[in-house]
Coordinates of C-alpha atoms in Angstrom, one line a residue:
M1372 CA -15.9 36.6 -36.4
Y1373 CA -13.5 36.6 -32.8
M1374 CA -14.9 38.5 -29.7
L1375 CA -13.4 38.9 -26.3
A1376 CA -15.7 36.5 -24.5
K1377 CA -16.5 36.6 -20.3
V1378 CA -17.4 33.9 -18.3
R1379 CA -18.3 33.7 -14.5
S1380 CA -16.5 31.3 -12.2
A1381 CA -15.6 31.4 -8.6
A1382 CA -12.6 30.4 -6.4
V1383 CA -12.7 28.9 -2.5
V1384 CA -10.2 30.9 -0.3
G1385 CA -10.4 28.8 2.9
L1386 CA -14.3 28.6 3.3
E1387 CA -14.6 31.8 2.0
T1388 CA -15.7 32.4 -2.1
R1389 CA -14.5 34.6 -4.3
P1390 CA -15.2 35.9 -7.7
V1391 CA -13.1 34.6 -10.6
E1392 CA -13.7 36.0 -14.0
I1393 CA -12.6 33.9 -17.0
E1394 CA -11.5 36.3 -20.0
V1395 CA -10.6 35.1 -23.4
D1396 CA -9.0 36.5 -25.9
I1397 CA -8.4 35.2 -29.5
S1398 CA -6.3 37.2 -32.0
S1399 CA -6.8 36.0 -35.6
G1400 CA -3.9 36.5 -37.7
S1401 CA -1.4 35.3 -35.1
L1402 CA 0.4 31.9 -34.4
P1403 CA -1.0 29.4 -32.7
A1404 CA -1.0 29.5 -29.0
F1405 CA -3.2 29.1 -25.9
N1406 CA -1.9 30.5 -22.8
I1407 CA -3.3 30.8 -18.9
V1408 CA -2.7 34.3 -17.3
G1409 CA -3.7 35.4 -13.6
L1410 CA -2.0 33.0 -11.0
G1411 CA -3.1 29.6 -11.4
D1412 CA -1.0 26.4 -10.1
K1413 CA -0.2 23.3 -12.4
A1414 CA -3.4 22.5 -12.4
V1415 CA -4.8 25.3 -13.7
E1416 CA -1.6 25.3 -16.3
E1417 CA -2.7 21.7 -17.2
S1418 CA -6.3 22.6 -18.5
R1419 CA -5.2 23.9 -21.7
E1420 CA -4.3 20.1 -22.5
R1421 CA -7.9 18.9 -21.0
V1422 CA -9.7 21.5 -22.5
R1423 CA -8.2 21.6 -25.9
S1424 CA -8.9 17.4 -26.3
A1425 CA -12.3 18.1 -24.6
I1426 CA -13.9 20.5 -27.6
K1427 CA -12.2 18.6 -30.7
N1428 CA -13.7 15.2 -28.9
V1429 CA -17.1 16.8 -28.9
G1430 CA -17.0 17.8 -32.6
A1431 CA -16.6 21.8 -31.5
E1432 CA -14.0 24.0 -33.4
F1433 CA -10.9 24.6 -31.5
P1434 CA -9.6 28.4 -32.8
K1435 CA -6.3 27.8 -34.5
H1436 CA -5.2 31.2 -33.3
R1437 CA -3.4 32.7 -30.5
I1438 CA -5.2 32.1 -27.4
T1439 CA -5.0 34.0 -24.4
V1440 CA -7.4 33.2 -21.0
N1441 CA -7.1 35.8 -18.0
L1442 CA -8.3 34.5 -14.6
A1443 CA -9.3 37.7 -13.0
P1444 CA -8.7 39.0 -10.5
A1445 CA -4.7 38.2 -11.3
D1446 CA -3.6 38.5 -7.6
L1447 CA -5.9 36.0 -6.5
P1448 CA -4.3 32.5 -6.2
K1449 CA -6.5 30.0 -8.3
E1450 CA -5.8 25.7 -7.9
G1451 CA -7.7 22.9 -9.2
S1452 CA -9.1 21.8 -12.4
T1453 CA -12.3 23.6 -11.8
Y1454 CA -11.8 26.2 -14.2
D1455 CA -11.8 23.6 -17.2
L1456 CA -15.7 24.1 -18.2
P1457 CA -15.9 27.8 -18.0
I1458 CA -12.5 28.2 -20.1
A1459 CA -13.9 26.0 -23.0
V1460 CA -17.3 27.7 -22.8
G1461 CA -15.7 31.3 -22.9
L1462 CA -13.0 29.3 -26.0
L1463 CA -16.9 28.6 -27.7
L1464 CA -18.1 32.0 -26.9
G1465 CA -14.8 33.8 -28.3
N1466 CA -15.0 32.1 -31.4
G1467 CA -18.5 32.3 -32.3
Y1468 CA -19.5 28.6 -32.0
L1469 CA -22.1 29.9 -28.8
K1470 CA -24.1 32.8 -29.3
S1471 CA -25.7 32.8 -25.3
D1472 CA -26.0 35.5 -22.7
L1473 CA -24.6 34.1 -19.8
S1474 CA -24.0 36.9 -17.7
D1475 CA -26.3 35.3 -15.1
A1476 CA -24.6 31.9 -15.3
L1477 CA -21.7 30.3 -13.0
F1478 CA -19.6 27.4 -14.5
L1479 CA -17.7 24.8 -12.5
G1480 CA -16.0 21.6 -13.3
E1481 CA -13.2 19.8 -14.4
L1482 CA -13.0 18.0 -17.9
S1483 CA -12.1 14.8 -18.7
L1484 CA -10.5 14.6 -22.4
D1485 CA -13.5 13.3 -23.9
G1486 CA -15.7 16.1 -22.7
A1487 CA -17.4 14.0 -19.6
L1488 CA -17.2 16.0 -16.6
R1489 CA -15.8 15.2 -13.6
P1490 CA -16.6 15.8 -9.6
T1491 CA -15.6 18.8 -8.5
P1492 CA -15.1 20.3 -4.7
G1493 CA -16.4 23.2 -2.9
V1494 CA -19.7 23.2 -5.0
L1495 CA -21.6 24.5 -1.9
P1496 CA -20.0 27.5 -1.1
M1497 CA -19.9 28.6 -4.7
V1498 CA -23.3 28.0 -5.4
L1499 CA -24.0 29.6 -1.9
F1500 CA -22.2 32.7 -3.4
A1501 CA -24.1 32.4 -6.5
K1502 CA -27.0 33.0 -5.1
E1503 CA -25.9 35.8 -2.8
N1504 CA -24.7 37.5 -6.1
G1505 CA -28.2 37.2 -8.1
L1506 CA -27.0 35.1 -10.4
K1507 CA -29.4 32.8 -11.5
R1508 CA -28.2 29.7 -13.0
V1509 CA -25.4 27.1 -12.5
F1510 CA -24.0 24.7 -14.9
L1511 CA -21.5 22.0 -13.0
P1512 CA -21.3 18.1 -13.0
K1513 CA -24.0 16.5 -12.8
V1514 CA -22.4 13.9 -9.7
N1515 CA -22.5 17.5 -7.9
A1516 CA -26.0 18.6 -8.8
G1517 CA -27.6 16.8 -5.6
E1518 CA -25.4 18.9 -3.4
A1519 CA -25.8 22.2 -5.6
A1520 CA -30.0 22.0 -5.1
I1521 CA -29.5 22.2 -1.0
V1522 CA -29.3 25.9 -2.0
E1523 CA -32.9 26.9 -3.4
G1524 CA -34.0 30.1 -5.9
L1525 CA -31.3 29.3 -8.4
N1526 CA -31.2 26.9 -11.5
I1527 CA -28.9 24.0 -11.2
Y1528 CA -28.1 22.3 -14.1
G1529 CA -26.6 18.9 -13.5
V1530 CA -24.3 18.3 -16.9
E1531 CA -22.6 15.0 -18.2
N1532 CA -20.4 16.2 -20.6
L1533 CA -19.8 19.7 -22.7
A1534 CA -21.7 18.1 -25.9
E1535 CA -24.8 17.9 -23.7
M1536 CA -24.3 21.6 -22.0
I1537 CA -23.4 23.0 -25.9
D1538 CA -26.2 21.3 -27.3
H1539 CA -28.5 22.6 -24.3
L1540 CA -26.9 26.3 -24.9
Q1541 CA -27.8 26.6 -28.4
G1542 CA -31.2 25.0 -28.0
I1543 CA -31.2 21.9 -29.1
T1544 CA -31.8 19.7 -26.1
V1545 CA -33.0 21.8 -23.2
L1546 CA -31.8 20.2 -19.8
T1547 CA -34.3 19.8 -16.9
P1548 CA -33.1 22.0 -13.5
Q1549 CA -32.1 19.7 -10.9
K1550 CA -34.8 19.5 -8.2
P1551 CA -34.4 21.2 -4.8
T1552 CA -32.5 18.5 -2.2
K1553 CA -34.8 18.3 1.0
I1554 CA -33.2 17.6 4.0
A1555 CA -36.2 15.7 5.5
A1556 CA -35.5 13.1 2.2
M1557 CA -32.2 12.1 4.6
G1558 CA -31.7 10.6 7.4
G1559 CA -28.3 9.7 9.8
D1560 CA -26.8 6.6 10.1
C1561 CA -28.1 4.9 13.3
P1562 CA -24.6 5.0 15.7
D1563 CA -22.9 1.4 16.8
D1564 CA -22.2 1.9 20.5
D1565 CA -25.5 2.7 22.5
L1566 CA -25.4 3.7 26.0
A1567 CA -27.5 0.4 27.0
D1568 CA -24.4 -1.8 25.9
I1569 CA -22.1 0.3 28.4
K1570 CA -22.1 -1.7 31.1
G1571 CA -21.7 0.4 34.8
Q1572 CA -20.3 3.7 34.6
E1573 CA -22.8 5.8 35.3
Q1574 CA -21.3 8.9 36.7
A1575 CA -19.2 8.8 33.3
K1576 CA -22.4 8.6 31.7
R1577 CA -23.8 10.9 33.1
A1578 CA -21.3 13.4 32.6
A1579 CA -21.5 12.8 28.6
E1580 CA -25.1 13.3 29.1
I1581 CA -24.3 16.4 30.5
A1582 CA -21.1 17.0 27.9
A1583 CA -24.0 17.0 24.8
A1584 CA -26.5 18.8 26.1
G1585 CA -24.3 21.6 26.5
G1586 CA -21.4 21.5 24.2
H1587 CA -18.9 20.9 27.2
N1588 CA -15.6 19.5 26.6
L1589 CA -14.9 16.1 28.6
L1590 CA -11.7 14.3 29.5
L1591 CA -12.2 10.1 30.4
Q1592 CA -9.7 8.7 32.9
G1593 CA -9.0 5.1 33.6
P1594 CA -7.2 1.9 32.6
P1595 CA -7.2 -0.3 29.2
G1596 CA -10.8 -1.4 28.5
A1597 CA -12.5 0.5 30.6
G1598 CA -15.1 1.7 28.1
K1599 CA -13.5 5.3 27.5
T1600 CA -13.6 4.7 23.7
M1601 CA -16.9 2.6 23.6
L1602 CA -18.4 5.6 26.1
A1603 CA -16.9 8.5 23.3
R1604 CA -18.4 6.5 20.4
A1605 CA -21.9 6.3 22.6
I1606 CA -22.1 10.4 22.8
A1607 CA -22.3 10.7 18.9
G1608 CA -26.0 8.9 19.1
I1609 CA -27.1 11.3 21.9
L1610 CA -26.4 14.6 20.3
P1611 CA -28.7 16.6 19.1
D1612 CA -30.3 16.5 15.7
L1613 CA -28.2 19.4 13.6
T1614 CA -30.3 22.5 12.7
M1615 CA -30.5 23.4 8.9
N1616 CA -28.0 25.8 9.1
E1617 CA -25.3 23.7 11.4
A1618 CA -26.0 20.9 8.7
L1619 CA -24.9 23.7 5.8
E1620 CA -22.0 24.8 7.8
V1621 CA -20.6 21.1 8.0
T1622 CA -21.4 20.1 4.8
K1623 CA -19.1 23.6 3.4
I1624 CA -16.5 22.5 5.0
Y1625 CA -16.9 19.0 3.7
S1626 CA -17.4 20.0 0.4
V1627 CA -14.2 22.2 0.1
I1628 CA -11.9 19.2 1.3
G1629 CA -14.0 17.1 -1.1
M1630 CA -14.4 14.4 1.7
L1631 CA -18.5 15.0 0.8
P1632 CA -20.1 11.5 0.4
P1633 CA -21.6 11.1 -3.2
D1634 CA -24.8 9.7 -1.9
R1635 CA -25.2 12.3 1.0
P1636 CA -25.1 15.8 -0.4
L1637 CA -26.1 17.5 3.0
I1638 CA -24.3 16.0 5.9
T1639 CA -27.4 15.3 8.9
R1640 CA -25.6 13.7 11.0
R1641 CA -22.9 15.5 13.6
P1642 CA -19.2 14.5 12.7
F1643 CA -17.3 12.6 14.7
R1644 CA -13.2 12.4 14.4
N1645 CA -10.8 10.1 16.0
P1646 CA -7.9 11.9 15.0
H1647 CA -4.7 9.1 16.2
H1648 CA -2.1 10.3 18.4
T1649 CA 0.6 10.8 15.6
T1650 CA -1.2 13.4 13.7
S1651 CA 0.6 16.3 13.2
H1652 CA -0.2 19.8 13.5
I1653 CA -0.9 21.0 10.5
G1654 CA -3.7 17.7 10.3
L1655 CA -5.0 18.8 13.6
V1656 CA -5.9 22.5 13.3
G1657 CA -5.6 23.1 9.4
G1658 CA -3.0 24.9 7.1
G1659 CA -0.4 23.7 4.1
T1660 CA 0.9 25.5 1.7
H1661 CA -3.1 26.4 0.1
P1662 CA -4.5 26.5 4.0
K1663 CA -7.7 23.6 4.1
P1664 CA -9.2 22.5 7.3
G1665 CA -7.9 20.3 9.7
E1666 CA -9.2 17.4 11.8
I1667 CA -10.5 20.0 14.4
S1668 CA -12.7 21.8 11.7
L1669 CA -14.0 18.7 10.5
A1670 CA -15.5 18.2 14.0
H1671 CA -17.3 21.3 13.9
R1672 CA -20.5 21.1 15.4
G1673 CA -19.9 17.6 16.5
V1674 CA -17.2 15.5 18.5
L1675 CA -13.5 15.5 18.3
F1676 CA -12.6 12.5 20.1
M1677 CA -8.7 12.2 21.0
D1678 CA -7.7 9.1 22.7
E1679 CA -4.6 8.7 24.5
F1680 CA -4.8 12.2 25.3
P1681 CA -1.6 12.6 26.7
E1682 CA 0.3 10.7 23.9
F1683 CA -0.4 13.6 21.4
P1684 CA 2.6 16.2 21.0
R1685 CA 2.5 18.8 23.7
H1686 CA 3.0 21.6 20.6
V1687 CA -0.4 19.6 19.1
L1688 CA -1.9 20.1 22.3
E1689 CA -1.1 23.8 22.6
A1690 CA -2.2 24.7 19.3
M1691 CA -6.1 23.9 20.5
R1692 CA -5.7 26.5 23.1
Q1693 CA -7.4 29.5 20.5
P1694 CA -10.3 27.0 19.5
L1695 CA -11.3 25.6 21.8
E1696 CA -11.8 29.1 24.1
D1697 CA -12.8 30.9 20.8
G1698 CA -14.8 28.1 18.4
V1699 CA -12.5 29.5 15.8
I1700 CA -8.9 28.6 14.2
T1701 CA -7.0 31.3 12.8
V1702 CA -4.0 29.9 10.0
S1703 CA -1.3 32.7 8.9
R1704 CA 0.3 32.8 6.2
S1705 CA 2.7 35.1 4.0
A1706 CA 0.0 35.3 1.7
G1707 CA -2.6 36.2 4.2
T1708 CA -4.8 34.6 7.2
L1709 CA -7.6 32.3 7.3
S1710 CA -9.9 31.4 9.9
F1711 CA -12.1 27.9 10.1
P1712 CA -14.5 27.3 12.3
A1713 CA -14.2 24.8 15.1
K1714 CA -17.0 24.6 17.7
F1715 CA -16.9 21.0 18.9
I1716 CA -17.1 18.9 21.9
L1717 CA -13.6 17.7 23.0
I1718 CA -14.0 14.0 24.1
A1719 CA -10.1 13.2 25.4
A1720 CA -9.7 9.8 27.1
A1721 CA -6.4 9.0 29.2
N1722 CA -4.6 6.7 31.3
P1723 CA -3.5 7.4 35.1
C1724 CA 0.1 6.5 33.8
P1725 CA 2.1 4.7 30.7
C1726 CA 1.5 1.3 31.4
G1727 CA -3.0 2.0 32.3
F1728 CA -2.5 0.2 35.8
L1729 CA -1.8 2.9 38.2
G1730 CA -4.1 2.3 41.2
D1731 CA -5.5 -0.8 39.8
P1732 CA -6.3 -3.4 42.8
K1733 CA -5.8 -6.2 40.2
H1734 CA -2.8 -5.6 38.4
Q1735 CA 0.2 -3.7 38.6
C1736 CA 1.6 -1.0 37.5
R1737 CA 5.1 -1.3 36.0
C1738 CA 5.9 2.8 35.8
S1739 CA 8.4 4.8 38.3
S1740 CA 7.3 7.7 39.8
F1741 CA 9.4 9.6 37.2
Q1742 CA 7.6 8.1 34.4
I1743 CA 4.6 8.8 35.9
E1744 CA 4.9 12.7 36.6
K1745 CA 6.5 12.6 33.2
Y1746 CA 3.2 11.2 31.6
K1747 CA 1.1 13.8 33.4
K1748 CA 3.0 16.7 32.7
R1749 CA 2.6 16.1 28.7
V1750 CA -0.9 17.9 29.0
S1751 CA -0.4 21.4 30.0
G1752 CA -2.6 23.2 32.9
P1753 CA -4.2 25.8 30.4
I1754 CA -5.4 22.9 28.6
L1755 CA -6.7 21.1 31.3
D1756 CA -8.1 24.2 32.4
R1757 CA -10.3 24.2 29.4
I1758 CA -12.5 21.2 29.9
D1759 CA -15.5 21.1 31.6
L1760 CA -15.9 17.9 33.3
V1761 CA -13.7 15.2 34.5
V1762 CA -14.5 11.8 35.3
N1763 CA -13.0 8.7 36.4
C1764 CA -13.8 5.1 34.1
P1765 CA -12.7 2.4 37.1
A1766 CA -12.3 -1.2 35.5
I1767 CA -15.2 -3.3 36.6
P1768 CA -14.7 -7.1 37.2
A1769 CA -15.2 -9.2 34.6
E1770 CA -17.6 -11.8 36.9
K1771 CA -19.7 -8.5 37.8
L1772 CA -20.3 -7.6 33.9
S1773 CA -23.3 -10.3 33.9
G1774 CA -24.9 -9.1 36.4
I1775 CA -25.0 -5.4 35.9
A1776 CA -28.4 -4.5 34.1
P1777 CA -28.5 -2.6 31.2
G1778 CA -29.0 1.1 31.5
E1779 CA -31.0 3.5 29.7
S1780 CA -30.9 3.9 25.7
S1781 CA -28.7 6.4 23.6
A1782 CA -32.8 7.1 22.4
Q1783 CA -33.8 7.6 25.8
V1784 CA -30.9 10.0 26.9
K1785 CA -31.0 12.2 23.7
S1786 CA -34.7 12.8 24.2
R1787 CA -33.9 14.9 27.3
I1788 CA -30.6 16.5 25.5
Q1789 CA -32.9 17.5 22.7
K1790 CA -35.5 19.0 25.2
A1791 CA -32.7 20.7 27.1
R1792 CA -31.0 22.2 23.8
T1793 CA -34.6 23.7 22.9
R1794 CA -34.5 25.5 26.2
Q1795 CA -31.2 27.0 25.2
T1796 CA -32.4 27.7 21.9
R1797 CA -35.5 29.6 23.4
R1798 CA -32.7 31.8 25.4
F1799 CA -30.7 32.4 23.5
K1800 CA -32.7 33.2 20.5
N1801 CA -31.5 36.7 20.0
T1802 CA -27.7 35.8 19.9
K1803 CA -25.4 34.1 17.7
L1804 CA -25.4 31.2 20.4
T1805 CA -26.2 28.0 20.0
C1806 CA -25.4 26.1 23.5
N1807 CA -24.4 26.9 27.0
A1808 CA -20.9 26.3 26.4
E1809 CA -20.5 28.7 24.2
M1810 CA -21.2 31.7 26.2
S1811 CA -19.0 34.3 27.0
T1812 CA -18.1 35.7 30.6
R1813 CA -20.7 38.7 29.8
E1814 CA -23.2 36.3 28.8
V1815 CA -22.7 33.8 32.0
K1816 CA -23.7 36.8 34.1
K1817 CA -26.8 37.6 31.8
F1818 CA -28.0 34.2 31.3
C1819 CA -26.8 32.6 34.7
P1820 CA -27.7 34.7 37.3
L1821 CA -27.0 33.1 40.8
D1822 CA -28.8 33.6 44.4
K1823 CA -26.6 35.0 47.1
E1824 CA -26.5 32.0 49.1
I1825 CA -25.5 29.7 46.0
L1826 CA -22.8 32.4 45.1
Q1827 CA -21.4 32.4 48.5
H1828 CA -21.4 28.6 48.1
L1829 CA -19.8 28.6 44.9
E1830 CA -17.4 31.2 46.0
Q1831 CA -16.0 29.0 48.7
A1832 CA -15.9 25.9 46.8
V1833 CA -13.6 27.7 44.0
G1834 CA -11.5 29.5 47.0
A1835 CA -11.0 26.0 48.4
L1836 CA -10.1 23.9 45.4
G1837 CA -8.1 26.4 43.7
I1838 CA -10.1 26.9 40.7
S1839 CA -9.1 29.8 38.0
A1840 CA -11.6 32.9 37.0
R1841 CA -12.0 30.4 33.6
G1842 CA -12.6 27.4 35.7
Y1843 CA -15.2 29.3 38.0
F1844 CA -16.9 30.6 34.9
R1845 CA -16.9 26.8 33.1
I1846 CA -18.5 25.4 36.5
V1847 CA -21.6 28.1 35.9
K1848 CA -22.3 26.9 32.1
V1849 CA -22.2 23.4 33.5
A1850 CA -24.5 24.2 36.0
R1851 CA -26.6 25.8 33.6
T1852 CA -26.5 22.8 31.5
I1853 CA -27.8 20.4 34.3
A1854 CA -30.2 22.7 35.4
D1855 CA -31.6 22.5 31.9
L1856 CA -31.6 18.5 31.7
S1857 CA -33.8 18.9 35.1
G1858 CA -36.0 21.3 33.7
S1859 CA -35.3 23.9 36.1
E1860 CA -35.5 27.5 35.3
N1861 CA -33.1 28.7 38.2
I1862 CA -30.0 27.4 38.9
L1863 CA -29.9 25.4 41.9
Q1864 CA -27.4 24.5 45.0
D1865 CA -27.6 21.0 43.6
H1866 CA -26.8 21.8 40.2
I1867 CA -23.3 23.9 41.2
T1868 CA -22.8 20.6 43.6
E1869 CA -22.8 18.7 40.7
A1870 CA -20.5 21.1 38.2
L1871 CA -18.0 21.4 40.9
Q1872 CA -17.7 17.6 41.6
Y1873 CA -16.6 17.5 38.2
R1874 CA -13.6 20.6 38.4
W1875 CA -10.8 18.0 38.8
H1876 CA -7.4 18.6 36.8
E1877 CA -5.2 15.7 37.9
I1878 CA -4.5 13.2 35.5

């Protein structure tokens, strides 16, 4: 006796999850056939052979009739091998081999030919979707169970193979739900670069501290070997710890792309991304036939380090205008528009000229004035206007390196930054803001009041330096961060003065 079977699954579109219902119809008396409809890609079409072999190899009965599988809704594109397991369960329900009420369950996973379950990307957003929609159980590959168990309030069943799941649904051998994954049980790796290892560059270190404390963008300029790359890597070690909500945001992105480490179901350390200057437009901002997040989204809540900043193609840099301003990147395609989060700290490094030795007292610059001017124009004014702090990293003579006393360690600086972020969290407790750099113009006026004398001083400086309106408000936000680092409730004139000295747009 055959019947129409329905099984719940899900699809990830961008970073959003949509419900997918697997409908399986088995028509007795018809010639054998196995068709999958519902706008699936090549991987979905190939599910027929994987499911057929998996069911036969675990000893279950495969229907020898006309089988029609519909992935509803039919107008939603489906991609990947996530639907193997729900299709197999639907077939076993349809031919009467399984008799279970699965209306409260979600099924995800790719089947191998012997019935084993392979890892599946995008598990976390789909499990969050299951909880939001009132489902009680999730069946998925065992290797993904730790990631899924981050979401509490569901019974997560990590399954090794199809036979194991069939025995569970038939009540023969009951599986034990996965224990909840606790963030406290996992810690981030220690960074390789420590601020104490960087000799000199005190102004650059101070700028790095301000950038990390307030989430501000930073441009480091200097000759080769001055320590710009080392300083950028050290910034990853002084960033404040991720909150649970931030960790979930970052983990969802890496889960969808399939970059989540198998031994780290929850990302607890802020990302540090370092794309090469030959990275394409799509590689940096995201996109593709089936749009996926790019490097700027992989750096969400962390650091995007762009070494050799002027060497990036100009159209690639210009594509960063929106995410630098709004913290989100919008990718438009004929099939629709998707948005990916991109709230990152941009750390850019640049040489003063193509050879890197312009102004160096011990090395002669080999560049012509035309080459230097062309090099500087590779980065547009609007991009530079979105960078809050610009500092020079001069070369330190080798003979002086041994005589420079070690500076503060990353742990000491991080302690101050954590306190500054705690002040910002209290300030923005009734908003969606997490740091000073995220404030809009209206919020700057609300949270950063200035005394009359300080305001007059700032306006005079802005007028004399020809700073834009955007630059004006970014100076105030940087000053607010400097005040937080010093423990001051109000922005003082010293804080404004220090913020102004970083507002230099010449590279």
